[in-house]
């Protein structure tokens, strides 16, 4: 099946009225959670996972994907209007976007963010459609040793790109791996780490971990730090760009798109890293670098294009290798599994309607976001006036009902409370929970491929370095750790995350 025939199949799925409706719901919710600081797509998708169990696979995954890339759009709105990024990747947009708003140019700043995001999203979706099939075919040649090394590479790169201390990130990975081992042994059926609880024989419920560590913990943190938010821009005018504005943003949008598309496939915070890398590149290439930080439109165009391009290409390792690039993609793995589908190279052959339908829906979603983002700015800003103490009880209730509905088991509700408290404590001690979720999702896969490789090689551990692809992946993993530990790289990495904070 050639690319055009495949895309035609995808659009036949994406343009189904029911799927358009769920795509609309996804991008609308995504924009909303992007606007509201402290909620974010990770917590939202975690709490909506139980609902997707009742939907068709295509509708469920199209909606969840819409929430993710919709949040990248929404995060820029409050970053520009009130200097309060709703999404971490929009933090750099606030630097020049808010200054433009203070100068009465909020309209052009918002239009730049919307148009740059649309272009980057469309181009990177095309790259996803073009590169995903050959990568999936190549992945079919991977054996257990190669998959083990690939997962090790993903985990170690996510540690290098994680927020804060590398040692703490490594600790989170280890805790996630241990939690992923709870349950019956995959070969012998012997219960492990269950402490006599029969409810744990099948492993810890993924939804309970995700909702607790991200949803409930984030709510507790926001209640602790709730602040009064004052909207500085009352009315947004002149939403269209001038000829000079178009000329100034053209090159930054192109560069941001390329940079974001490349960095988006990296495990960890590729979408965050790409926005900061784009801002740094634009400042260095600019003829007037002194304008940056004072309302340079290039400082909005480049980063917004980069983080939206990265949001789309982060689906490539998920849909071709079954390896999540960051926590949101780990939640998407959970959504696939809830639908009885194992993400990986076989999806493109076994579920072509689903695979190409998700890709085509991204174009539909990007069009819907452009139509939604600018006309509803007034509504998004008004949402910020709702006190958080009113929002959080309904969010918690909704999450608990949804989680209970999957297995009809009260134990899952208790698990949400336990992991919510754990997530809150991790945040308080400066530990980022994201690597924990990646370790939890990838832990069982890591163990399975390790044991398969050892069985096939009859216990010979050199199988991981004698097979060329496996050895290359392990070498890359080692190189990522060494680079992250170099003093100059560590200093630059710390500067990026300090700016984000």
Tab-separated table of C-alpha atoms in Angstrom:
chain	number	residue	atom	x	y	z
A	1	UNK	CA	0.000	0.000	0.000
A	2	UNK	CA	1.612	3.310	-1.091
A	3	UNK	CA	1.588	6.487	0.967
A	4	UNK	CA	-1.327	8.145	-0.828
A	5	UNK	CA	-3.527	5.060	-0.609
A	6	UNK	CA	-2.653	4.743	3.071
A	7	UNK	CA	-3.502	8.391	3.742
A	8	UNK	CA	-6.776	7.979	1.857
A	9	UNK	CA	-7.604	5.081	4.178
A	10	UNK	CA	-6.629	7.227	7.158
A	11	UNK	CA	-8.825	10.150	6.108
A	12	UNK	CA	-11.753	7.799	5.574
A	13	UNK	CA	-11.417	6.948	9.282
A	14	UNK	CA	-10.549	10.443	10.544
A	15	UNK	CA	-13.398	12.124	8.626
A	16	UNK	CA	-16.012	9.791	10.054
A	17	UNK	CA	-18.464	12.147	11.858
A	18	UNK	CA	-18.103	10.259	15.131
A	19	UNK	CA	-14.292	10.445	14.998
A	20	UNK	CA	-14.388	14.147	14.039
A	21	UNK	CA	-16.536	14.699	17.133
A	22	UNK	CA	-14.040	12.965	19.425
A	23	UNK	CA	-11.137	14.774	17.740
A	24	UNK	CA	-12.964	18.042	18.469
A	25	UNK	CA	-13.537	17.013	22.097
A	26	UNK	CA	-9.860	16.084	22.398
A	27	UNK	CA	-8.428	19.335	21.019
A	28	UNK	CA	-10.987	21.380	22.994
A	29	UNK	CA	-10.038	19.646	26.257
A	30	UNK	CA	-6.375	19.848	25.321
A	31	UNK	CA	-6.571	23.600	24.764
A	32	UNK	CA	-8.455	23.982	28.044
A	33	UNK	CA	-5.909	22.051	30.113
A	34	UNK	CA	-3.108	23.856	28.315
A	35	UNK	CA	-4.651	27.163	29.368
A	36	UNK	CA	-5.211	26.150	32.999
A	37	UNK	CA	-1.786	26.047	34.696
A	38	UNK	CA	-1.047	23.013	36.813
A	39	UNK	CA	-3.330	20.449	35.154
A	40	UNK	CA	-1.563	19.572	31.914
A	41	UNK	CA	-2.139	16.815	29.334
A	42	UNK	CA	-0.486	14.059	31.388
A	43	UNK	CA	-2.902	14.321	34.314
A	44	UNK	CA	-5.880	14.865	31.988
A	45	UNK	CA	-5.173	11.826	29.808
A	46	UNK	CA	-4.525	9.742	32.928
A	47	UNK	CA	-7.956	10.643	34.312
A	48	UNK	CA	-9.731	10.129	30.970
A	49	UNK	CA	-8.204	6.707	30.271
A	50	UNK	CA	-11.097	4.822	31.942
A	51	UNK	CA	-13.657	6.519	29.649
A	52	UNK	CA	-11.830	5.353	26.527
A	53	UNK	CA	-12.539	1.738	27.496
A	54	UNK	CA	-16.118	2.192	26.217
A	55	UNK	CA	-15.076	3.802	22.894
A	56	UNK	CA	-13.807	2.235	19.695
A	57	UNK	CA	-9.994	2.108	19.443
A	58	UNK	CA	-9.885	4.780	16.725
A	59	UNK	CA	-12.174	7.224	18.566
A	60	UNK	CA	-10.373	6.718	21.884
A	61	UNK	CA	-6.853	7.223	20.541
A	62	UNK	CA	-7.830	10.117	18.273
A	63	UNK	CA	-9.337	11.918	21.267
A	64	UNK	CA	-6.317	11.289	23.529
A	65	UNK	CA	-3.894	12.392	20.804
A	66	UNK	CA	-5.964	15.567	20.362
A	67	UNK	CA	-5.658	16.335	24.076
A	68	UNK	CA	-1.881	16.120	23.877
A	69	UNK	CA	-1.174	18.321	20.868
A	70	UNK	CA	-4.090	20.598	21.785
A	71	UNK	CA	-2.387	21.324	25.112
A	72	UNK	CA	0.685	22.535	23.234
A	73	UNK	CA	-1.561	25.165	21.558
A	74	UNK	CA	-3.391	26.153	24.733
A	75	UNK	CA	-0.260	26.608	26.815
A	76	UNK	CA	0.807	29.576	24.694
A	77	UNK	CA	-2.378	31.579	25.330
A	78	UNK	CA	-1.839	32.303	29.011
A	79	UNK	CA	1.931	32.433	28.508
A	80	UNK	CA	1.385	35.401	26.189
A	81	UNK	CA	-1.533	37.083	27.970
A	82	UNK	CA	-0.602	36.767	31.650
A	83	UNK	CA	2.990	35.454	31.667
A	84	UNK	CA	1.770	32.150	33.123
A	85	UNK	CA	2.476	29.170	30.827
A	86	UNK	CA	-0.223	26.531	31.049
A	87	UNK	CA	2.164	23.885	29.681
A	88	UNK	CA	5.857	23.482	30.513
A	89	UNK	CA	6.855	23.630	26.849
A	90	UNK	CA	5.211	27.089	26.600
A	91	UNK	CA	7.465	28.549	29.315
A	92	UNK	CA	9.889	29.993	26.776
A	93	UNK	CA	7.010	31.528	24.770
A	94	UNK	CA	6.195	33.708	27.773
A	95	UNK	CA	9.577	35.459	27.603
A	96	UNK	CA	8.806	37.510	24.470
A	97	UNK	CA	5.093	36.768	24.087
A	98	UNK	CA	4.168	38.522	27.336
A	99	UNK	CA	6.330	41.520	26.444
A	100	UNK	CA	4.501	41.774	23.111
A	101	UNK	CA	1.185	41.703	25.008
A	102	UNK	CA	2.350	44.512	27.298
A	103	UNK	CA	3.205	46.543	24.195
A	104	UNK	CA	-0.340	46.090	22.865
A	105	UNK	CA	0.658	43.351	20.400
A	106	UNK	CA	-1.059	40.404	22.060
A	107	UNK	CA	-3.039	39.755	18.865
A	108	UNK	CA	-0.005	39.301	16.585
A	109	UNK	CA	1.703	37.180	19.270
A	110	UNK	CA	-1.295	34.845	19.525
A	111	UNK	CA	-1.656	34.694	15.745
A	112	UNK	CA	2.047	33.855	15.414
A	113	UNK	CA	1.694	31.041	17.944
A	114	UNK	CA	-1.400	29.660	16.205
A	115	UNK	CA	-0.066	29.840	12.637
A	116	UNK	CA	3.409	28.588	13.569
A	117	UNK	CA	1.873	25.697	15.480
A	118	UNK	CA	-0.435	24.833	12.582
A	119	UNK	CA	2.392	24.811	10.041
A	120	UNK	CA	4.730	22.808	12.286
A	121	UNK	CA	2.004	20.347	13.229
A	122	UNK	CA	1.044	19.777	9.592
A	123	UNK	CA	4.619	19.284	8.371
A	124	UNK	CA	5.622	16.977	11.223
A	125	UNK	CA	2.479	14.898	10.687
A	126	UNK	CA	3.598	14.453	7.078
A	127	UNK	CA	7.007	13.319	8.362
A	128	UNK	CA	5.250	10.887	10.692
A	129	UNK	CA	3.293	9.457	7.759
A	130	UNK	CA	6.416	9.175	5.604
A	131	UNK	CA	8.956	7.762	8.065
A	132	UNK	CA	6.789	5.609	10.334
A	133	UNK	CA	6.126	2.726	7.863
A	134	UNK	CA	9.802	2.058	6.918
A	135	UNK	CA	10.807	2.315	10.567
A	136	UNK	CA	8.082	-0.183	11.491
A	137	UNK	CA	9.333	-2.567	8.795
A	138	UNK	CA	12.885	-2.250	10.121
A	139	UNK	CA	11.647	-2.933	13.645
A	140	UNK	CA	10.259	-6.285	12.508
A	141	UNK	CA	13.890	-7.450	12.220
A	142	UNK	CA	14.530	-6.703	15.884
A	143	UNK	CA	14.980	-9.658	18.197
A	144	UNK	CA	14.759	-9.779	22.011
A	145	UNK	CA	18.360	-8.533	22.418
A	146	UNK	CA	17.727	-5.498	20.194
A	147	UNK	CA	14.486	-4.618	21.980
A	148	UNK	CA	16.182	-4.916	25.365
A	149	UNK	CA	18.955	-2.556	24.268
A	150	UNK	CA	16.438	-0.149	22.716
A	151	UNK	CA	14.479	0.044	25.982
A	152	UNK	CA	17.711	0.591	27.951
A	153	UNK	CA	18.575	3.420	25.534
A	154	UNK	CA	15.136	4.974	26.007
A	155	UNK	CA	15.323	4.826	29.790
A	156	UNK	CA	18.844	6.249	30.008
A	157	UNK	CA	18.157	9.078	27.556
A	158	UNK	CA	15.009	9.955	29.527
A	159	UNK	CA	17.206	10.203	32.644
A	160	UNK	CA	19.610	12.541	30.844
A	161	UNK	CA	16.734	14.809	29.744
A	162	UNK	CA	14.766	14.655	32.998
A	163	UNK	CA	14.161	17.738	35.115
A	164	UNK	CA	16.486	18.091	38.117
A	165	UNK	CA	19.113	15.713	39.502
A	166	UNK	CA	20.271	12.836	37.317
A	167	UNK	CA	20.676	10.643	40.420
A	168	UNK	CA	17.075	11.324	41.457
A	169	UNK	CA	15.852	10.586	37.927
A	170	UNK	CA	17.738	7.272	38.009
A	171	UNK	CA	16.083	6.506	41.357
A	172	UNK	CA	12.660	7.184	39.842
A	173	UNK	CA	13.404	4.804	36.975
A	174	UNK	CA	14.400	2.073	39.451
A	175	UNK	CA	11.230	2.568	41.523
A	176	UNK	CA	9.165	2.385	38.338
A	177	UNK	CA	10.903	-0.828	37.278
A	178	UNK	CA	10.241	-2.380	40.707
A	179	UNK	CA	6.558	-1.396	40.594
A	180	UNK	CA	6.330	-2.920	37.120
A	181	UNK	CA	7.560	-6.264	38.501
A	182	UNK	CA	4.664	-6.570	40.966
A	183	UNK	CA	2.412	-9.490	40.080
A	184	UNK	CA	2.860	-12.988	38.754
A	185	UNK	CA	6.118	-14.016	37.101
A	186	UNK	CA	5.689	-13.978	33.312
A	187	UNK	CA	7.047	-17.516	32.940
A	188	UNK	CA	6.400	-19.372	36.194
A	189	UNK	CA	3.246	-17.614	37.416
A	190	UNK	CA	4.789	-17.223	40.887
A	191	UNK	CA	3.456	-14.099	42.680
A	192	UNK	CA	6.101	-11.431	43.338
A	193	UNK	CA	5.956	-8.435	45.694
A	194	UNK	CA	2.224	-8.904	46.262
A	195	UNK	CA	2.439	-9.036	50.103
A	196	UNK	CA	-0.532	-11.408	50.186
A	197	UNK	CA	-2.917	-9.081	48.286
A	198	UNK	CA	-4.719	-11.115	45.638
A	199	UNK	CA	-5.624	-7.868	43.848
A	200	UNK	CA	-1.924	-7.448	43.007
A	201	UNK	CA	-1.532	-10.868	41.354
A	202	UNK	CA	-2.272	-9.290	37.972
A	203	UNK	CA	0.079	-6.379	38.644
A	204	UNK	CA	-0.587	-2.823	39.758
A	205	UNK	CA	-3.343	-1.098	37.795
A	206	UNK	CA	-1.684	1.261	35.310
A	207	UNK	CA	-4.544	3.774	35.501
A	208	UNK	CA	-4.291	3.948	39.309
A	209	UNK	CA	-0.566	4.723	39.089
A	210	UNK	CA	-1.013	7.341	36.378
A	211	UNK	CA	-3.998	9.088	37.992
A	212	UNK	CA	-2.378	9.051	41.430
A	213	UNK	CA	1.166	10.100	40.547
A	214	UNK	CA	0.134	12.769	38.046
A	215	UNK	CA	-3.501	13.720	38.665
A	216	UNK	CA	-3.927	13.611	42.455
A	217	UNK	CA	-0.337	14.659	43.236
A	218	UNK	CA	-0.654	17.645	40.896
A	219	UNK	CA	-3.930	18.667	42.552
A	220	UNK	CA	-2.323	18.526	46.016
A	221	UNK	CA	0.614	20.601	44.815
A	222	UNK	CA	-1.646	23.217	43.226
A	223	UNK	CA	-3.800	23.491	46.348
A	224	UNK	CA	-0.653	24.157	48.344
A	225	UNK	CA	0.559	26.873	45.978
A	226	UNK	CA	-2.697	28.376	44.711
A	227	UNK	CA	-2.210	31.997	43.763
A	228	UNK	CA	-4.499	34.768	42.626
A	229	UNK	CA	-4.134	35.204	38.890
A	230	UNK	CA	-4.662	38.619	37.386
A	231	UNK	CA	-5.339	38.885	33.672
A	232	UNK	CA	-3.240	41.749	32.337
A	233	UNK	CA	-4.769	41.871	28.866
A	234	UNK	CA	-8.451	42.667	28.904
A	235	UNK	CA	-9.095	42.880	25.185
A	236	UNK	CA	-7.167	41.378	22.307
A	237	UNK	CA	-7.223	43.288	19.030
A	238	UNK	CA	-5.555	43.073	15.603
A	239	UNK	CA	-5.246	39.306	15.445
A	240	UNK	CA	-3.775	39.295	11.934
A	241	UNK	CA	-0.100	39.777	11.110
A	242	UNK	CA	1.443	42.524	9.017
A	243	UNK	CA	3.601	41.862	5.961
A	244	UNK	CA	6.714	42.623	8.023
A	245	UNK	CA	5.583	40.183	10.730
A	246	UNK	CA	5.176	37.401	8.166
A	247	UNK	CA	8.648	38.143	6.822
A	248	UNK	CA	10.187	38.007	10.298
A	249	UNK	CA	8.536	34.751	11.387
A	250	UNK	CA	9.001	32.709	8.169
A	251	UNK	CA	12.554	31.488	8.833
A	252	UNK	CA	12.071	30.897	12.614
A	253	UNK	CA	8.956	28.809	11.926
A	254	UNK	CA	10.842	26.669	9.403
A	255	UNK	CA	13.845	26.221	11.692
A	256	UNK	CA	11.642	25.499	14.705
A	257	UNK	CA	9.693	22.899	12.732
A	258	UNK	CA	12.855	21.033	11.696
A	259	UNK	CA	14.395	21.234	15.172
A	260	UNK	CA	11.198	20.112	16.920
A	261	UNK	CA	10.621	17.257	14.475
A	262	UNK	CA	14.110	15.899	15.188
A	263	UNK	CA	14.085	16.346	18.974
A	264	UNK	CA	10.514	15.112	19.394
A	265	UNK	CA	11.498	11.469	18.956
A	266	UNK	CA	13.944	11.632	21.887
A	267	UNK	CA	12.836	9.967	25.123
A	268	UNK	CA	12.217	12.348	28.011
A	269	UNK	CA	11.279	15.982	27.453
A	270	UNK	CA	11.883	16.367	23.715
A	271	UNK	CA	9.020	18.861	23.270
A	272	UNK	CA	10.347	20.993	26.159
A	273	UNK	CA	13.960	20.732	25.023
A	274	UNK	CA	13.040	21.676	21.446
A	275	UNK	CA	11.336	24.937	22.453
A	276	UNK	CA	14.362	26.086	24.476
A	277	UNK	CA	16.772	24.954	21.751
A	278	UNK	CA	14.778	26.874	19.146
A	279	UNK	CA	14.760	30.050	21.266
A	280	UNK	CA	18.511	29.793	21.783
A	281	UNK	CA	19.090	29.240	18.044
A	282	UNK	CA	16.914	32.191	17.026
A	283	UNK	CA	18.666	34.498	19.474
A	284	UNK	CA	22.080	33.499	18.109
A	285	UNK	CA	21.032	33.827	14.455
A	286	UNK	CA	19.162	37.111	14.880
A	287	UNK	CA	20.629	40.364	13.534
A	288	UNK	CA	19.107	42.090	16.579
A	289	UNK	CA	19.627	39.708	19.521
A	290	UNK	CA	19.102	42.589	21.968
A	291	UNK	CA	15.375	42.532	21.084
A	292	UNK	CA	14.953	39.063	22.595
A	293	UNK	CA	13.333	39.271	26.000
A	294	UNK	CA	11.768	42.601	25.050
A	295	UNK	CA	9.080	41.445	22.624
A	296	UNK	CA	10.812	39.835	19.619
A	297	UNK	CA	8.216	38.057	17.477
A	298	UNK	CA	10.878	35.507	16.456
A	299	UNK	CA	11.031	34.444	20.123
A	300	UNK	CA	7.401	33.339	19.836
A	301	UNK	CA	7.439	31.869	16.325
A	302	UNK	CA	10.422	29.514	16.707
A	303	UNK	CA	9.638	27.874	20.080
A	304	UNK	CA	5.910	27.475	19.344
A	305	UNK	CA	6.678	25.781	16.040
A	306	UNK	CA	9.300	23.576	17.705
A	307	UNK	CA	7.147	22.281	20.569
A	308	UNK	CA	4.200	21.488	18.285
A	309	UNK	CA	6.402	19.702	15.743
A	310	UNK	CA	7.900	17.682	18.595
A	311	UNK	CA	4.424	16.823	19.900
A	312	UNK	CA	3.564	15.148	16.575
A	313	UNK	CA	6.844	13.317	15.937
A	314	UNK	CA	6.874	11.900	19.485
A	315	UNK	CA	4.264	9.454	18.147
A	316	UNK	CA	6.881	7.859	15.837
A	317	UNK	CA	8.674	5.651	18.425
A	318	UNK	CA	5.323	4.789	20.034
A	319	UNK	CA	3.572	3.652	16.852
A	320	UNK	CA	6.540	1.928	15.214
A	321	UNK	CA	8.540	0.466	18.102
A	322	UNK	CA	6.021	0.454	20.941
A	323	UNK	CA	8.436	2.600	22.992
A	324	UNK	CA	6.973	5.754	24.621
A	325	UNK	CA	9.078	8.904	24.266
A	326	UNK	CA	7.682	10.573	27.408
A	327	UNK	CA	4.911	10.161	30.039
A	328	UNK	CA	2.058	11.186	27.738
A	329	UNK	CA	3.139	8.531	25.240
A	330	UNK	CA	3.380	6.040	28.124
A	331	UNK	CA	-0.270	6.798	28.840
A	332	UNK	CA	-1.028	6.226	25.155
A	333	UNK	CA	0.573	2.781	25.539
A	334	UNK	CA	-1.934	2.186	28.339
A	335	UNK	CA	-4.776	3.306	26.049
A	336	UNK	CA	-3.648	0.852	23.340
A	337	UNK	CA	-3.497	-1.979	25.878
A	338	UNK	CA	-6.954	-1.115	27.273
A	339	UNK	CA	-8.242	-1.559	23.723
A	340	UNK	CA	-6.550	-4.963	23.438
A	341	UNK	CA	-3.872	-3.699	21.022
A	342	UNK	CA	-0.116	-4.041	21.543
A	343	UNK	CA	1.627	-0.918	20.175
A	344	UNK	CA	4.610	-1.642	17.977
A	345	UNK	CA	5.647	-2.526	14.420
A	346	UNK	CA	2.757	-4.937	13.886
A	347	UNK	CA	0.083	-2.260	14.346
A	348	UNK	CA	0.589	-0.878	10.839
A	349	UNK	CA	-0.176	-4.298	9.323
A	350	UNK	CA	-2.703	-5.636	11.843
A	351	UNK	CA	-4.616	-2.370	12.402
A	352	UNK	CA	-4.016	-0.192	9.293
A	353	UNK	CA	-7.287	1.741	9.757
A	354	UNK	CA	-6.278	2.673	13.294
A	355	UNK	CA	-2.664	3.518	12.412
A	356	UNK	CA	-3.442	5.754	9.452
A	357	UNK	CA	-6.617	7.089	11.061
A	358	UNK	CA	-4.609	8.511	13.981
A	359	UNK	CA	-2.122	10.142	11.584
A	360	UNK	CA	-4.862	11.657	9.390
A	361	UNK	CA	-6.749	12.880	12.472
A	362	UNK	CA	-3.744	15.049	13.374
A	363	UNK	CA	-4.327	17.164	10.259
A	364	UNK	CA	-8.012	17.402	11.134
A	365	UNK	CA	-7.106	18.331	14.704
A	366	UNK	CA	-4.658	21.031	13.607
A	367	UNK	CA	-7.346	22.648	11.450
A	368	UNK	CA	-9.824	22.508	14.329
A	369	UNK	CA	-7.259	24.106	16.655
A	370	UNK	CA	-6.718	27.073	14.345
A	371	UNK	CA	-10.499	27.552	14.143
A	372	UNK	CA	-10.842	27.256	17.939
A	373	UNK	CA	-7.767	28.924	19.335
A	374	UNK	CA	-8.179	32.562	18.315
A	375	UNK	CA	-12.005	33.042	18.487
A	376	UNK	CA	-12.209	31.530	21.985
A	377	UNK	CA	-9.381	33.510	23.603
A	378	UNK	CA	-11.843	35.434	25.769
A	379	UNK	CA	-13.341	32.178	27.067
A	380	UNK	CA	-9.942	30.667	27.906
A	381	UNK	CA	-8.919	33.734	29.889
A	382	UNK	CA	-12.197	33.720	31.838
A	383	UNK	CA	-11.558	30.100	32.823
A	384	UNK	CA	-8.589	31.324	34.875
A	385	UNK	CA	-10.939	33.173	37.239
A	386	UNK	CA	-12.476	29.900	38.518
A	387	UNK	CA	-11.022	29.166	42.000
A	388	UNK	CA	-9.028	25.950	42.040
A	389	UNK	CA	-10.699	24.821	45.276
A	390	UNK	CA	-13.954	24.567	43.286
A	391	UNK	CA	-12.394	22.677	40.374
A	392	UNK	CA	-10.420	20.032	42.254
A	393	UNK	CA	-13.256	18.074	44.016
A	394	UNK	CA	-15.013	17.424	40.712
A	395	UNK	CA	-11.723	16.381	39.082
A	396	UNK	CA	-10.961	13.901	41.893
A	397	UNK	CA	-14.500	12.465	41.853
A	398	UNK	CA	-14.420	12.067	38.085
A	399	UNK	CA	-11.031	10.308	38.228
A	400	UNK	CA	-12.135	7.866	40.949
A	401	UNK	CA	-15.399	6.948	39.203
A	402	UNK	CA	-13.563	6.363	35.938
A	403	UNK	CA	-10.858	4.203	37.521
A	404	UNK	CA	-13.388	2.130	39.466
A	405	UNK	CA	-15.449	1.513	36.322
A	406	UNK	CA	-12.614	-0.457	34.639
A	407	UNK	CA	-12.425	-3.404	37.065
A	408	UNK	CA	-15.238	-2.520	39.519
A	409	UNK	CA	-12.652	-2.941	42.268
A	410	UNK	CA	-12.351	-0.657	45.313
A	411	UNK	CA	-8.703	-1.633	45.631
A	412	UNK	CA	-7.969	0.552	42.596
A	413	UNK	CA	-9.402	3.596	44.419
A	414	UNK	CA	-7.158	2.935	47.432
A	415	UNK	CA	-4.240	2.606	45.007
A	416	UNK	CA	-5.020	6.063	43.572
A	417	UNK	CA	-4.795	7.536	47.088
A	418	UNK	CA	-1.507	5.760	47.828
A	419	UNK	CA	0.135	6.785	44.557
A	420	UNK	CA	-1.272	10.307	44.856
A	421	UNK	CA	0.466	10.680	48.210
A	422	UNK	CA	3.634	9.099	46.797
A	423	UNK	CA	3.614	11.477	43.828
A	424	UNK	CA	3.125	14.491	46.091
A	425	UNK	CA	6.028	13.442	48.328
A	426	UNK	CA	8.252	12.912	45.290
A	427	UNK	CA	7.468	16.431	44.056
A	428	UNK	CA	8.166	17.887	47.506
A	429	UNK	CA	11.568	16.165	47.602
A	430	UNK	CA	12.475	17.449	44.137
A	431	UNK	CA	11.985	14.165	42.278
A	432	UNK	CA	10.286	14.242	38.887
A	433	UNK	CA	7.583	11.514	38.639
A	434	UNK	CA	7.825	11.215	34.837
A	435	UNK	CA	10.746	8.710	34.782
A	436	UNK	CA	8.841	6.579	37.320
A	437	UNK	CA	5.938	6.142	34.894
A	438	UNK	CA	8.300	5.339	32.019
A	439	UNK	CA	10.028	2.735	34.180
A	440	UNK	CA	6.673	1.261	35.230
A	441	UNK	CA	5.475	0.927	31.618
A	442	UNK	CA	8.765	-0.294	30.162
A	443	UNK	CA	9.788	-2.502	33.112
A	444	UNK	CA	7.757	-5.593	32.124
A	445	UNK	CA	8.924	-5.245	28.496
A	446	UNK	CA	12.536	-4.913	29.638
A	447	UNK	CA	12.275	-8.060	31.775
A	448	UNK	CA	10.489	-10.038	29.064
A	449	UNK	CA	13.038	-9.257	26.334
A	450	UNK	CA	15.971	-9.793	28.712
A	451	UNK	CA	14.759	-13.258	29.650
A	452	UNK	CA	13.894	-14.178	26.063
A	453	UNK	CA	17.336	-13.125	24.870
A	454	UNK	CA	19.018	-15.131	27.627
A	455	UNK	CA	16.892	-18.220	26.867
A	456	UNK	CA	17.684	-18.029	23.138
A	457	UNK	CA	21.404	-17.546	23.807
A	458	UNK	CA	21.378	-20.316	26.460
A	459	UNK	CA	22.442	-17.960	29.219
A	460	UNK	CA	25.227	-16.191	27.298
A	461	UNK	CA	25.115	-12.457	28.250
A	462	UNK	CA	27.460	-11.500	25.409
A	463	UNK	CA	24.482	-11.768	23.049
A	464	UNK	CA	23.764	-8.096	23.775
A	465	UNK	CA	27.153	-6.939	22.475
A	466	UNK	CA	27.795	-9.508	19.735
A	467	UNK	CA	24.666	-8.539	17.793
A	468	UNK	CA	25.525	-5.308	15.882
A	469	UNK	CA	22.236	-3.420	16.350
A	470	UNK	CA	22.041	-4.273	20.041
A	471	UNK	CA	25.675	-3.253	20.606
A	472	UNK	CA	25.096	0.055	18.781
A	473	UNK	CA	22.042	0.873	20.881
A	474	UNK	CA	23.905	0.094	24.119
A	475	UNK	CA	26.823	2.251	22.972
A	476	UNK	CA	24.413	5.134	22.319
A	477	UNK	CA	22.909	4.636	25.777
A	478	UNK	CA	26.345	4.790	27.370
A	479	UNK	CA	27.223	7.880	25.324
A	480	UNK	CA	24.011	9.621	26.459
A	481	UNK	CA	24.887	9.056	30.119
A	482	UNK	CA	28.505	10.205	29.645
A	483	UNK	CA	27.386	13.368	27.813
A	484	UNK	CA	24.825	14.143	30.517
A	485	UNK	CA	27.534	13.864	33.177
A	486	UNK	CA	30.022	16.164	31.407
A	487	UNK	CA	30.346	19.446	33.357
A	488	UNK	CA	29.566	21.698	30.364
A	489	UNK	CA	26.499	19.681	29.356
A	490	UNK	CA	25.245	19.514	32.955
A	491	UNK	CA	25.602	23.303	33.285
A	492	UNK	CA	23.653	23.929	30.066
A	493	UNK	CA	21.006	21.384	31.074
A	494	UNK	CA	20.552	23.027	34.483
A	495	UNK	CA	20.232	26.458	32.850
A	496	UNK	CA	17.426	25.219	30.604
A	497	UNK	CA	15.391	23.785	33.466
A	498	UNK	CA	16.024	26.795	35.728
A	499	UNK	CA	14.603	29.018	32.967
A	500	UNK	CA	11.594	26.713	32.722
A	501	UNK	CA	10.943	26.976	36.462
